[in-house]
């Protein structure tokens, strides 16, 4: 069982930045693929970014060039750096883990952290 705890959400003005963190339990974090998803009110959860076991990354088109996913395996923590934030980025952000490392089956999820972009 993997436990994930997100932090770093909050209220930010358009154009601002936030960095989300996702701390994972367990000693095999380096083997996981880590993903970030988000869900806006009344919308389905959508993919934001992912980092595979081999450190390959991919992003949703809506965030490419503005968001960066990274990981610190020594700290068992994944990050999502969000720059140039827009009101449409407002959502609950969830991190997820795929123990296979491939990013095809995210079995574990955090509780989510709220990000609100508003002036």
mmCIF file with all atom_site columns, N, CA and C in Angstrom, residues 19-94:
data_model
loop_
_atom_site.group_PDB
_atom_site.id
_atom_site.type_symbol
_atom_site.label_atom_id
_atom_site.label_alt_id
_atom_site.label_comp_id
_atom_site.label_asym_id
_atom_site.label_entity_id
_atom_site.label_seq_id
_atom_site.pdbx_PDB_ins_code
_atom_site.Cartn_x
_atom_site.Cartn_y
_atom_site.Cartn_z
_atom_site.occupancy
_atom_site.B_iso_or_equiv
_atom_site.pdbx_formal_charge
_atom_site.auth_seq_id
_atom_site.auth_comp_id
_atom_site.auth_asym_id
_atom_site.auth_atom_id
_atom_site.pdbx_PDB_model_num
ATOM 1   N N  . UNK A 1 19 ? 3.944   25.741 -6.239  1.00 0.00 ? 19 UNK A N  1
ATOM 2   C CA . UNK A 1 19 ? 4.582   24.441 -6.366  1.00 0.00 ? 19 UNK A CA 1
ATOM 3   C C  . UNK A 1 19 ? 3.861   23.461 -5.451  1.00 0.00 ? 19 UNK A C  1
ATOM 4   N N  . UNK A 1 20 ? 3.342   22.416 -6.054  1.00 0.00 ? 20 UNK A N  1
ATOM 5   C CA . UNK A 1 20 ? 2.693   21.347 -5.304  1.00 0.00 ? 20 UNK A CA 1
ATOM 6   C C  . UNK A 1 20 ? 3.711   20.259 -4.995  1.00 0.00 ? 20 UNK A C  1
ATOM 7   N N  . UNK A 1 21 ? 3.552   19.655 -3.831  1.00 0.00 ? 21 UNK A N  1
ATOM 8   C CA . UNK A 1 21 ? 4.399   18.537 -3.433  1.00 0.00 ? 21 UNK A CA 1
ATOM 9   C C  . UNK A 1 21 ? 3.538   17.317 -3.160  1.00 0.00 ? 21 UNK A C  1
ATOM 10  N N  . UNK A 1 22 ? 4.102   16.153 -3.373  1.00 0.00 ? 22 UNK A N  1
ATOM 11  C CA . UNK A 1 22 ? 3.409   14.892 -3.105  1.00 0.00 ? 22 UNK A CA 1
ATOM 12  C C  . UNK A 1 22 ? 4.408   13.961 -2.429  1.00 0.00 ? 22 UNK A C  1
ATOM 13  N N  . UNK A 1 23 ? 4.221   13.766 -1.133  1.00 0.00 ? 23 UNK A N  1
ATOM 14  C CA . UNK A 1 23 ? 5.099   12.883 -0.370  1.00 0.00 ? 23 UNK A CA 1
ATOM 15  C C  . UNK A 1 23 ? 4.516   11.476 -0.364  1.00 0.00 ? 23 UNK A C  1
ATOM 16  N N  . UNK A 1 24 ? 5.352   10.497 -0.687  1.00 0.00 ? 24 UNK A N  1
ATOM 17  C CA . UNK A 1 24 ? 4.905   9.107  -0.782  1.00 0.00 ? 24 UNK A CA 1
ATOM 18  C C  . UNK A 1 24 ? 5.522   8.258  0.309   1.00 0.00 ? 24 UNK A C  1
ATOM 19  N N  . UNK A 1 25 ? 4.758   7.302  0.783   1.00 0.00 ? 25 UNK A N  1
ATOM 20  C CA . UNK A 1 25 ? 5.284   6.346  1.739   1.00 0.00 ? 25 UNK A CA 1
ATOM 21  C C  . UNK A 1 25 ? 5.968   5.215  0.986   1.00 0.00 ? 25 UNK A C  1
ATOM 22  N N  . UNK A 1 26 ? 6.711   4.389  1.704   1.00 0.00 ? 26 UNK A N  1
ATOM 23  C CA . UNK A 1 26 ? 7.342   3.251  1.072   1.00 0.00 ? 26 UNK A CA 1
ATOM 24  C C  . UNK A 1 26 ? 8.765   3.540  0.635   1.00 0.00 ? 26 UNK A C  1
ATOM 25  N N  . UNK A 1 27 ? 9.498   2.472  0.399   1.00 0.00 ? 27 UNK A N  1
ATOM 26  C CA . UNK A 1 27 ? 10.926  2.598  0.102   1.00 0.00 ? 27 UNK A CA 1
ATOM 27  C C  . UNK A 1 27 ? 11.248  2.387  -1.368  1.00 0.00 ? 27 UNK A C  1
ATOM 28  N N  . UNK A 1 28 ? 10.216  2.224  -2.190  1.00 0.00 ? 28 UNK A N  1
ATOM 29  C CA . UNK A 1 28 ? 10.469  1.944  -3.604  1.00 0.00 ? 28 UNK A CA 1
ATOM 30  C C  . UNK A 1 28 ? 9.953   3.055  -4.494  1.00 0.00 ? 28 UNK A C  1
ATOM 31  N N  . UNK A 1 29 ? 9.950   4.272  -3.970  1.00 0.00 ? 29 UNK A N  1
ATOM 32  C CA . UNK A 1 29 ? 9.411   5.417  -4.724  1.00 0.00 ? 29 UNK A CA 1
ATOM 33  C C  . UNK A 1 29 ? 10.092  5.544  -6.079  1.00 0.00 ? 29 UNK A C  1
ATOM 34  N N  . UNK A 1 30 ? 11.384  5.265  -6.148  1.00 0.00 ? 30 UNK A N  1
ATOM 35  C CA . UNK A 1 30 ? 12.113  5.454  -7.405  1.00 0.00 ? 30 UNK A CA 1
ATOM 36  C C  . UNK A 1 30 ? 11.584  4.556  -8.520  1.00 0.00 ? 30 UNK A C  1
ATOM 37  N N  . UNK A 1 31 ? 10.864  3.512  -8.156  1.00 0.00 ? 31 UNK A N  1
ATOM 38  C CA . UNK A 1 31 ? 10.330  2.588  -9.158  1.00 0.00 ? 31 UNK A CA 1
ATOM 39  C C  . UNK A 1 31 ? 8.951   3.014  -9.679  1.00 0.00 ? 31 UNK A C  1
ATOM 40  N N  . UNK A 1 32 ? 8.326   3.970  -9.007  1.00 0.00 ? 32 UNK A N  1
ATOM 41  C CA . UNK A 1 32 ? 6.973   4.349  -9.373  1.00 0.00 ? 32 UNK A CA 1
ATOM 42  C C  . UNK A 1 32 ? 6.964   5.323  -10.543 1.00 0.00 ? 32 UNK A C  1
ATOM 43  N N  . UNK A 1 33 ? 5.903   5.264  -11.325 1.00 0.00 ? 33 UNK A N  1
ATOM 44  C CA . UNK A 1 33 ? 5.533   6.404  -12.144 1.00 0.00 ? 33 UNK A CA 1
ATOM 45  C C  . UNK A 1 33 ? 4.648   7.296  -11.276 1.00 0.00 ? 33 UNK A C  1
ATOM 46  N N  . UNK A 1 34 ? 4.852   8.605  -11.386 1.00 0.00 ? 34 UNK A N  1
ATOM 47  C CA . UNK A 1 34 ? 4.062   9.562  -10.614 1.00 0.00 ? 34 UNK A CA 1
ATOM 48  C C  . UNK A 1 34 ? 3.288   10.455 -11.567 1.00 0.00 ? 34 UNK A C  1
ATOM 49  N N  . UNK A 1 35 ? 2.045   10.664 -11.241 1.00 0.00 ? 35 UNK A N  1
ATOM 50  C CA . UNK A 1 35 ? 1.205   11.501 -12.092 1.00 0.00 ? 35 UNK A CA 1
ATOM 51  C C  . UNK A 1 35 ? 0.491   12.562 -11.288 1.00 0.00 ? 35 UNK A C  1
ATOM 52  N N  . UNK A 1 36 ? 0.148   13.629 -11.973 1.00 0.00 ? 36 UNK A N  1
ATOM 53  C CA . UNK A 1 36 ? -0.703  14.679 -11.413 1.00 0.00 ? 36 UNK A CA 1
ATOM 54  C C  . UNK A 1 36 ? -1.959  14.777 -12.273 1.00 0.00 ? 36 UNK A C  1
ATOM 55  N N  . UNK A 1 37 ? -3.079  14.836 -11.592 1.00 0.00 ? 37 UNK A N  1
ATOM 56  C CA . UNK A 1 37 ? -4.372  15.008 -12.236 1.00 0.00 ? 37 UNK A CA 1
ATOM 57  C C  . UNK A 1 37 ? -5.093  16.162 -11.547 1.00 0.00 ? 37 UNK A C  1
ATOM 58  N N  . UNK A 1 38 ? -6.134  16.664 -12.177 1.00 0.00 ? 38 UNK A N  1
ATOM 59  C CA . UNK A 1 38 ? -6.923  17.713 -11.548 1.00 0.00 ? 38 UNK A CA 1
ATOM 60  C C  . UNK A 1 38 ? -8.395  17.542 -11.890 1.00 0.00 ? 38 UNK A C  1
ATOM 61  N N  . UNK A 1 39 ? -9.226  18.088 -11.013 1.00 0.00 ? 39 UNK A N  1
ATOM 62  C CA . UNK A 1 39 ? -10.661 18.026 -11.229 1.00 0.00 ? 39 UNK A CA 1
ATOM 63  C C  . UNK A 1 39 ? -11.274 19.360 -10.825 1.00 0.00 ? 39 UNK A C  1
ATOM 64  N N  . UNK A 1 40 ? -11.857 20.015 -11.807 1.00 0.00 ? 40 UNK A N  1
ATOM 65  C CA . UNK A 1 40 ? -12.560 21.269 -11.572 1.00 0.00 ? 40 UNK A CA 1
ATOM 66  C C  . UNK A 1 40 ? -14.015 20.969 -11.217 1.00 0.00 ? 40 UNK A C  1
ATOM 67  N N  . UNK A 1 41 ? -14.693 21.899 -10.553 1.00 0.00 ? 41 UNK A N  1
ATOM 68  C CA . UNK A 1 41 ? -16.095 21.667 -10.186 1.00 0.00 ? 41 UNK A CA 1
ATOM 69  C C  . UNK A 1 41 ? -16.946 21.338 -11.404 1.00 0.00 ? 41 UNK A C  1
ATOM 70  N N  . UNK A 1 42 ? -17.708 20.265 -11.299 1.00 0.00 ? 42 UNK A N  1
ATOM 71  C CA . UNK A 1 42 ? -18.596 19.876 -12.377 1.00 0.00 ? 42 UNK A CA 1
ATOM 72  C C  . UNK A 1 42 ? -17.917 19.218 -13.559 1.00 0.00 ? 42 UNK A C  1
ATOM 73  N N  . UNK A 1 43 ? -16.605 18.990 -13.435 1.00 0.00 ? 43 UNK A N  1
ATOM 74  C CA . UNK A 1 43 ? -15.850 18.400 -14.544 1.00 0.00 ? 43 UNK A CA 1
ATOM 75  C C  . UNK A 1 43 ? -15.296 17.043 -14.137 1.00 0.00 ? 43 UNK A C  1
ATOM 76  N N  . UNK A 1 44 ? -14.889 16.276 -15.142 1.00 0.00 ? 44 UNK A N  1
ATOM 77  C CA . UNK A 1 44 ? -14.219 15.004 -14.866 1.00 0.00 ? 44 UNK A CA 1
ATOM 78  C C  . UNK A 1 44 ? -12.759 15.243 -14.523 1.00 0.00 ? 44 UNK A C  1
ATOM 79  N N  . UNK A 1 45 ? -12.194 14.307 -13.797 1.00 0.00 ? 45 UNK A N  1
ATOM 80  C CA . UNK A 1 45 ? -10.773 14.383 -13.491 1.00 0.00 ? 45 UNK A CA 1
ATOM 81  C C  . UNK A 1 45 ? -9.982  14.270 -14.780 1.00 0.00 ? 45 UNK A C  1
ATOM 82  N N  . UNK A 1 46 ? -8.965  15.106 -14.931 1.00 0.00 ? 46 UNK A N  1
ATOM 83  C CA . UNK A 1 46 ? -8.167  15.085 -16.155 1.00 0.00 ? 46 UNK A CA 1
ATOM 84  C C  . UNK A 1 46 ? -6.681  15.006 -15.849 1.00 0.00 ? 46 UNK A C  1
ATOM 85  N N  . UNK A 1 47 ? -5.974  14.428 -16.782 1.00 0.00 ? 47 UNK A N  1
ATOM 86  C CA . UNK A 1 47 ? -4.526  14.281 -16.690 1.00 0.00 ? 47 UNK A CA 1
ATOM 87  C C  . UNK A 1 47 ? -3.842  15.636 -16.807 1.00 0.00 ? 47 UNK A C  1
ATOM 88  N N  . UNK A 1 48 ? -2.792  15.831 -15.994 1.00 0.00 ? 48 UNK A N  1
ATOM 89  C CA . UNK A 1 48 ? -2.012  17.058 -16.070 1.00 0.00 ? 48 UNK A CA 1
ATOM 90  C C  . UNK A 1 48 ? -0.573  16.767 -16.494 1.00 0.00 ? 48 UNK A C  1
ATOM 91  N N  . UNK A 1 49 ? 0.093   15.870 -15.753 1.00 0.00 ? 49 UNK A N  1
ATOM 92  C CA . UNK A 1 49 ? 1.504   15.602 -16.031 1.00 0.00 ? 49 UNK A CA 1
ATOM 93  C C  . UNK A 1 49 ? 1.893   14.269 -15.415 1.00 0.00 ? 49 UNK A C  1
ATOM 94  N N  . UNK A 1 50 ? 2.968   13.670 -15.952 1.00 0.00 ? 50 UNK A N  1
ATOM 95  C CA . UNK A 1 50 ? 3.437   12.399 -15.430 1.00 0.00 ? 50 UNK A CA 1
ATOM 96  C C  . UNK A 1 50 ? 4.944   12.288 -15.574 1.00 0.00 ? 50 UNK A C  1
ATOM 97  N N  . UNK A 1 51 ? 5.518   11.508 -14.669 1.00 0.00 ? 51 UNK A N  1
ATOM 98  C CA . UNK A 1 51 ? 6.945   11.189 -14.711 1.00 0.00 ? 51 UNK A CA 1
ATOM 99  C C  . UNK A 1 51 ? 7.077   9.691  -14.493 1.00 0.00 ? 51 UNK A C  1
ATOM 100 N N  . UNK A 1 52 ? 7.633   9.001  -15.479 1.00 0.00 ? 52 UNK A N  1
ATOM 101 C CA . UNK A 1 52 ? 7.760   7.556  -15.362 1.00 0.00 ? 52 UNK A CA 1
ATOM 102 C C  . UNK A 1 52 ? 8.979   7.182  -14.521 1.00 0.00 ? 52 UNK A C  1
ATOM 103 N N  . UNK A 1 53 ? 9.100   5.902  -14.283 1.00 0.00 ? 53 UNK A N  1
ATOM 104 C CA . UNK A 1 53 ? 10.246  5.388  -13.540 1.00 0.00 ? 53 UNK A CA 1
ATOM 105 C C  . UNK A 1 53 ? 11.556  5.793  -14.202 1.00 0.00 ? 53 UNK A C  1
ATOM 106 N N  . UNK A 1 54 ? 11.554  5.835  -15.520 1.00 0.00 ? 54 UNK A N  1
ATOM 107 C CA . UNK A 1 54 ? 12.753  6.216  -16.247 1.00 0.00 ? 54 UNK A CA 1
ATOM 108 C C  . UNK A 1 54 ? 12.916  7.710  -16.430 1.00 0.00 ? 54 UNK A C  1
ATOM 109 N N  . UNK A 1 55 ? 12.078  8.485  -15.715 1.00 0.00 ? 55 UNK A N  1
ATOM 110 C CA . UNK A 1 55 ? 12.144  9.956  -15.720 1.00 0.00 ? 55 UNK A CA 1
ATOM 111 C C  . UNK A 1 55 ? 11.622  10.581 -17.010 1.00 0.00 ? 55 UNK A C  1
ATOM 112 N N  . UNK A 1 56 ? 11.003  9.786  -17.861 1.00 0.00 ? 56 UNK A N  1
ATOM 113 C CA . UNK A 1 56 ? 10.335  10.408 -18.999 1.00 0.00 ? 56 UNK A CA 1
ATOM 114 C C  . UNK A 1 56 ? 9.138   11.192 -18.485 1.00 0.00 ? 56 UNK A C  1
ATOM 115 N N  . UNK A 1 57 ? 8.871   12.328 -19.110 1.00 0.00 ? 57 UNK A N  1
ATOM 116 C CA . UNK A 1 57 ? 7.753   13.153 -18.677 1.00 0.00 ? 57 UNK A CA 1
ATOM 117 C C  . UNK A 1 57 ? 6.812   13.429 -19.837 1.00 0.00 ? 57 UNK A C  1
ATOM 118 N N  . UNK A 1 58 ? 5.567   13.651 -19.514 1.00 0.00 ? 58 UNK A N  1
ATOM 119 C CA . UNK A 1 58 ? 4.617   14.128 -20.519 1.00 0.00 ? 58 UNK A CA 1
ATOM 120 C C  . UNK A 1 58 ? 3.577   15.001 -19.837 1.00 0.00 ? 58 UNK A C  1
ATOM 121 N N  . UNK A 1 59 ? 2.959   15.847 -20.644 1.00 0.00 ? 59 UNK A N  1
ATOM 122 C CA . UNK A 1 59 ? 2.077   16.883 -20.128 1.00 0.00 ? 59 UNK A CA 1
ATOM 123 C C  . UNK A 1 59 ? 0.814   16.989 -20.969 1.00 0.00 ? 59 UNK A C  1
ATOM 124 N N  . UNK A 1 60 ? -0.237  17.436 -20.328 1.00 0.00 ? 60 UNK A N  1
ATOM 125 C CA . UNK A 1 60 ? -1.428  17.814 -21.071 1.00 0.00 ? 60 UNK A CA 1
ATOM 126 C C  . UNK A 1 60 ? -1.100  19.056 -21.896 1.00 0.00 ? 60 UNK A C  1
ATOM 127 N N  . UNK A 1 61 ? -1.706  19.166 -23.050 1.00 0.00 ? 61 UNK A N  1
ATOM 128 C CA . UNK A 1 61 ? -1.422  20.314 -23.921 1.00 0.00 ? 61 UNK A CA 1
ATOM 129 C C  . UNK A 1 61 ? -1.754  21.633 -23.234 1.00 0.00 ? 61 UNK A C  1
ATOM 130 N N  . UNK A 1 62 ? -2.756  21.614 -22.385 1.00 0.00 ? 62 UNK A N  1
ATOM 131 C CA . UNK A 1 62 ? -3.209  22.847 -21.738 1.00 0.00 ? 62 UNK A CA 1
ATOM 132 C C  . UNK A 1 62 ? -2.192  23.420 -20.758 1.00 0.00 ? 62 UNK A C  1
ATOM 133 N N  . UNK A 1 63 ? -1.245  22.576 -20.312 1.00 0.00 ? 63 UNK A N  1
ATOM 134 C CA . UNK A 1 63 ? -0.273  23.049 -19.321 1.00 0.00 ? 63 UNK A CA 1
ATOM 135 C C  . UNK A 1 63 ? 1.149   23.026 -19.847 1.00 0.00 ? 63 UNK A C  1
ATOM 136 N N  . UNK A 1 64 ? 1.361   22.466 -21.023 1.00 0.00 ? 64 UNK A N  1
ATOM 137 C CA . UNK A 1 64 ? 2.715   22.336 -21.554 1.00 0.00 ? 64 UNK A CA 1
ATOM 138 C C  . UNK A 1 64 ? 3.357   23.708 -21.683 1.00 0.00 ? 64 UNK A C  1
ATOM 139 N N  . UNK A 1 65 ? 4.601   23.802 -21.213 1.00 0.00 ? 65 UNK A N  1
ATOM 140 C CA . UNK A 1 65 ? 5.325   25.059 -21.241 1.00 0.00 ? 65 UNK A CA 1
ATOM 141 C C  . UNK A 1 65 ? 5.104   25.916 -20.013 1.00 0.00 ? 65 UNK A C  1
ATOM 142 N N  . UNK A 1 66 ? 4.090   25.571 -19.210 1.00 0.00 ? 66 UNK A N  1
ATOM 143 C CA . UNK A 1 66 ? 3.822   26.333 -17.985 1.00 0.00 ? 66 UNK A CA 1
ATOM 144 C C  . UNK A 1 66 ? 4.061   25.506 -16.716 1.00 0.00 ? 66 UNK A C  1
ATOM 145 N N  . UNK A 1 67 ? 3.791   24.218 -16.791 1.00 0.00 ? 67 UNK A N  1
ATOM 146 C CA . UNK A 1 67 ? 3.940   23.328 -15.639 1.00 0.00 ? 67 UNK A CA 1
ATOM 147 C C  . UNK A 1 67 ? 5.139   22.417 -15.845 1.00 0.00 ? 67 UNK A C  1
ATOM 148 N N  . UNK A 1 68 ? 5.803   22.055 -14.737 1.00 0.00 ? 68 UNK A N  1
ATOM 149 C CA . UNK A 1 68 ? 6.927   21.136 -14.781 1.00 0.00 ? 68 UNK A CA 1
ATOM 150 C C  . UNK A 1 68 ? 6.788   20.109 -13.664 1.00 0.00 ? 68 UNK A C  1
ATOM 151 N N  . UNK A 1 69 ? 6.818   18.847 -14.035 1.00 0.00 ? 69 UNK A N  1
ATOM 152 C CA . UNK A 1 69 ? 6.813   17.779 -13.040 1.00 0.00 ? 69 UNK A CA 1
ATOM 153 C C  . UNK A 1 69 ? 8.253   17.365 -12.756 1.00 0.00 ? 69 UNK A C  1
ATOM 154 N N  . UNK A 1 70 ? 8.537   17.106 -11.498 1.00 0.00 ? 70 UNK A N  1
ATOM 155 C CA . UNK A 1 70 ? 9.873   16.644 -11.129 1.00 0.00 ? 70 UNK A CA 1
ATOM 156 C C  . UNK A 1 70 ? 9.726   15.709 -9.928  1.00 0.00 ? 70 UNK A C  1
ATOM 157 N N  . UNK A 1 71 ? 10.840  15.083 -9.569  1.00 0.00 ? 71 UNK A N  1
ATOM 158 C CA . UNK A 1 71 ? 10.791  14.148 -8.448  1.00 0.00 ? 71 UNK A CA 1
ATOM 159 C C  . UNK A 1 71 ? 12.144  14.125 -7.756  1.00 0.00 ? 71 UNK A C  1
ATOM 160 N N  . UNK A 1 72 ? 12.103  13.883 -6.468  1.00 0.00 ? 72 UNK A N  1
ATOM 161 C CA . UNK A 1 72 ? 13.308  13.695 -5.674  1.00 0.00 ? 72 UNK A CA 1
ATOM 162 C C  . UNK A 1 72 ? 13.180  12.314 -5.047  1.00 0.00 ? 72 UNK A C  1
ATOM 163 N N  . UNK A 1 73 ? 13.834  11.347 -5.639  1.00 0.00 ? 73 UNK A N  1
ATOM 164 C CA . UNK A 1 73 ? 13.689  9.970  -5.163  1.00 0.00 ? 73 UNK A CA 1
ATOM 165 C C  . UNK A 1 73 ? 14.234  9.800  -3.749  1.00 0.00 ? 73 UNK A C  1
ATOM 166 N N  . UNK A 1 74 ? 15.244  10.572 -3.387  1.00 0.00 ? 74 UNK A N  1
ATOM 167 C CA . UNK A 1 74 ? 15.800  10.465 -2.036  1.00 0.00 ? 74 UNK A CA 1
ATOM 168 C C  . UNK A 1 74 ? 14.795  10.900 -0.978  1.00 0.00 ? 74 UNK A C  1
ATOM 169 N N  . UNK A 1 75 ? 13.904  11.803 -1.365  1.00 0.00 ? 75 UNK A N  1
ATOM 170 C CA . UNK A 1 75 ? 12.881  12.290 -0.438  1.00 0.00 ? 75 UNK A CA 1
ATOM 171 C C  . UNK A 1 75 ? 11.524  11.649 -0.677  1.00 0.00 ? 75 UNK A C  1
ATOM 172 N N  . UNK A 1 76 ? 11.452  10.756 -1.649  1.00 0.00 ? 76 UNK A N  1
ATOM 173 C CA . UNK A 1 76 ? 10.176  10.101 -1.996  1.00 0.00 ? 76 UNK A CA 1
ATOM 174 C C  . UNK A 1 76 ? 9.088   11.138 -2.235  1.00 0.00 ? 76 UNK A C  1
ATOM 175 N N  . UNK A 1 77 ? 9.428   12.152 -2.981  1.00 0.00 ? 77 UNK A N  1
ATOM 176 C CA . UNK A 1 77 ? 8.514   13.265 -3.207  1.00 0.00 ? 77 UNK A CA 1
ATOM 177 C C  . UNK A 1 77 ? 8.492   13.655 -4.681  1.00 0.00 ? 77 UNK A C  1
ATOM 178 N N  . UNK A 1 78 ? 7.286   13.896 -5.170  1.00 0.00 ? 78 UNK A N  1
ATOM 179 C CA . UNK A 1 78 ? 7.099   14.426 -6.508  1.00 0.00 ? 78 UNK A CA 1
ATOM 180 C C  . UNK A 1 78 ? 6.603   15.870 -6.390  1.00 0.00 ? 78 UNK A C  1
ATOM 181 N N  . UNK A 1 79 ? 6.901   16.646 -7.411  1.00 0.00 ? 79 UNK A N  1
ATOM 182 C CA . UNK A 1 79 ? 6.538   18.061 -7.402  1.00 0.00 ? 79 UNK A CA 1
ATOM 183 C C  . UNK A 1 79 ? 5.836   18.425 -8.706  1.00 0.00 ? 79 UNK A C  1
ATOM 184 N N  . UNK A 1 80 ? 5.034   19.467 -8.607  1.00 0.00 ? 80 UNK A N  1
ATOM 185 C CA . UNK A 1 80 ? 4.455   20.058 -9.806  1.00 0.00 ? 80 UNK A CA 1
ATOM 186 C C  . UNK A 1 80 ? 4.639   21.566 -9.681  1.00 0.00 ? 80 UNK A C  1
ATOM 187 N N  . UNK A 1 81 ? 5.570   22.096 -10.452 1.00 0.00 ? 81 UNK A N  1
ATOM 188 C CA . UNK A 1 81 ? 5.789   23.541 -10.490 1.00 0.00 ? 81 UNK A CA 1
ATOM 189 C C  . UNK A 1 81 ? 4.833   24.136 -11.508 1.00 0.00 ? 81 UNK A C  1
ATOM 190 N N  . UNK A 1 82 ? 4.008   25.061 -11.072 1.00 0.00 ? 82 UNK A N  1
ATOM 191 C CA . UNK A 1 82 ? 2.988   25.658 -11.933 1.00 0.00 ? 82 UNK A CA 1
ATOM 192 C C  . UNK A 1 82 ? 3.260   27.147 -12.068 1.00 0.00 ? 82 UNK A C  1
ATOM 193 N N  . UNK A 1 83 ? 3.548   27.574 -13.276 1.00 0.00 ? 83 UNK A N  1
ATOM 194 C CA . UNK A 1 83 ? 3.825   28.977 -13.570 1.00 0.00 ? 83 UNK A CA 1
ATOM 195 C C  . UNK A 1 83 ? 2.764   29.531 -14.511 1.00 0.00 ? 83 UNK A C  1
ATOM 196 N N  . UNK A 1 84 ? 2.707   30.852 -14.586 1.00 0.00 ? 84 UNK A N  1
ATOM 197 C CA . UNK A 1 84 ? 1.758   31.527 -15.481 1.00 0.00 ? 84 UNK A CA 1
ATOM 198 C C  . UNK A 1 84 ? 0.353   30.969 -15.304 1.00 0.00 ? 84 UNK A C  1
ATOM 199 N N  . UNK A 1 85 ? -0.063  30.877 -14.076 1.00 0.00 ? 85 UNK A N  1
ATOM 200 C CA . UNK A 1 85 ? -1.352  30.264 -13.790 1.00 0.00 ? 85 UNK A CA 1
ATOM 201 C C  . UNK A 1 85 ? -2.511  31.087 -14.338 1.00 0.00 ? 85 UNK A C  1
ATOM 202 N N  . UNK A 1 86 ? -3.535  30.364 -14.773 1.00 0.00 ? 86 UNK A N  1
ATOM 203 C CA . UNK A 1 86 ? -4.733  30.964 -15.354 1.00 0.00 ? 86 UNK A CA 1
ATOM 204 C C  . UNK A 1 86 ? -5.952  30.576 -14.520 1.00 0.00 ? 86 UNK A C  1
ATOM 205 N N  . UNK A 1 87 ? -7.010  31.365 -14.586 1.00 0.00 ? 87 UNK A N  1
ATOM 206 C CA . UNK A 1 87 ? -8.223  30.990 -13.841 1.00 0.00 ? 87 UNK A CA 1
ATOM 207 C C  . UNK A 1 87 ? -8.716  29.587 -14.176 1.00 0.00 ? 87 UNK A C  1
ATOM 208 N N  . UNK A 1 88 ? -8.517  29.153 -15.411 1.00 0.00 ? 88 UNK A N  1
ATOM 209 C CA . UNK A 1 88 ? -8.974  27.819 -15.796 1.00 0.00 ? 88 UNK A CA 1
ATOM 210 C C  . UNK A 1 88 ? -8.121  26.697 -15.212 1.00 0.00 ? 88 UNK A C  1
ATOM 211 N N  . UNK A 1 89 ? -7.036  27.040 -14.530 1.00 0.00 ? 89 UNK A N  1
ATOM 212 C CA . UNK A 1 89 ? -6.254  26.028 -13.812 1.00 0.00 ? 89 UNK A CA 1
ATOM 213 C C  . UNK A 1 89 ? -6.847  25.730 -12.431 1.00 0.00 ? 89 UNK A C  1
ATOM 214 N N  . UNK A 1 90 ? -7.864  26.485 -12.047 1.00 0.00 ? 90 UNK A N  1
ATOM 215 C CA . UNK A 1 90 ? -8.505  26.249 -10.758 1.00 0.00 ? 90 UNK A CA 1
ATOM 216 C C  . UNK A 1 90 ? -9.107  24.854 -10.704 1.00 0.00 ? 90 UNK A C  1
ATOM 217 N N  . UNK A 1 91 ? -8.717  24.095 -9.683  1.00 0.00 ? 91 UNK A N  1
ATOM 218 C CA . UNK A 1 91 ? -9.177  22.711 -9.549  1.00 0.00 ? 91 UNK A CA 1
ATOM 219 C C  . UNK A 1 91 ? -8.595  22.119 -8.273  1.00 0.00 ? 91 UNK A C  1
ATOM 220 N N  . UNK A 1 92 ? -9.078  20.946 -7.926  1.00 0.00 ? 92 UNK A N  1
ATOM 221 C CA . UNK A 1 92 ? -8.404  20.129 -6.920  1.00 0.00 ? 92 UNK A CA 1
ATOM 222 C C  . UNK A 1 92 ? -7.373  19.291 -7.659  1.00 0.00 ? 92 UNK A C  1
ATOM 223 N N  . UNK A 1 93 ? -6.145  19.344 -7.197  1.00 0.00 ? 93 UNK A N  1
ATOM 224 C CA . UNK A 1 93 ? -5.043  18.625 -7.827  1.00 0.00 ? 93 UNK A CA 1
ATOM 225 C C  . UNK A 1 93 ? -4.714  17.380 -7.009  1.00 0.00 ? 93 UNK A C  1
ATOM 226 N N  . UNK A 1 94 ? -4.606  16.258 -7.706  1.00 0.00 ? 94 UNK A N  1
ATOM 227 C CA . UNK A 1 94 ? -4.329  14.975 -7.076  1.00 0.00 ? 94 UNK A CA 1
ATOM 228 C C  . UNK A 1 94 ? -3.018  14.415 -7.620  1.00 0.00 ? 94 UNK A C  1
#
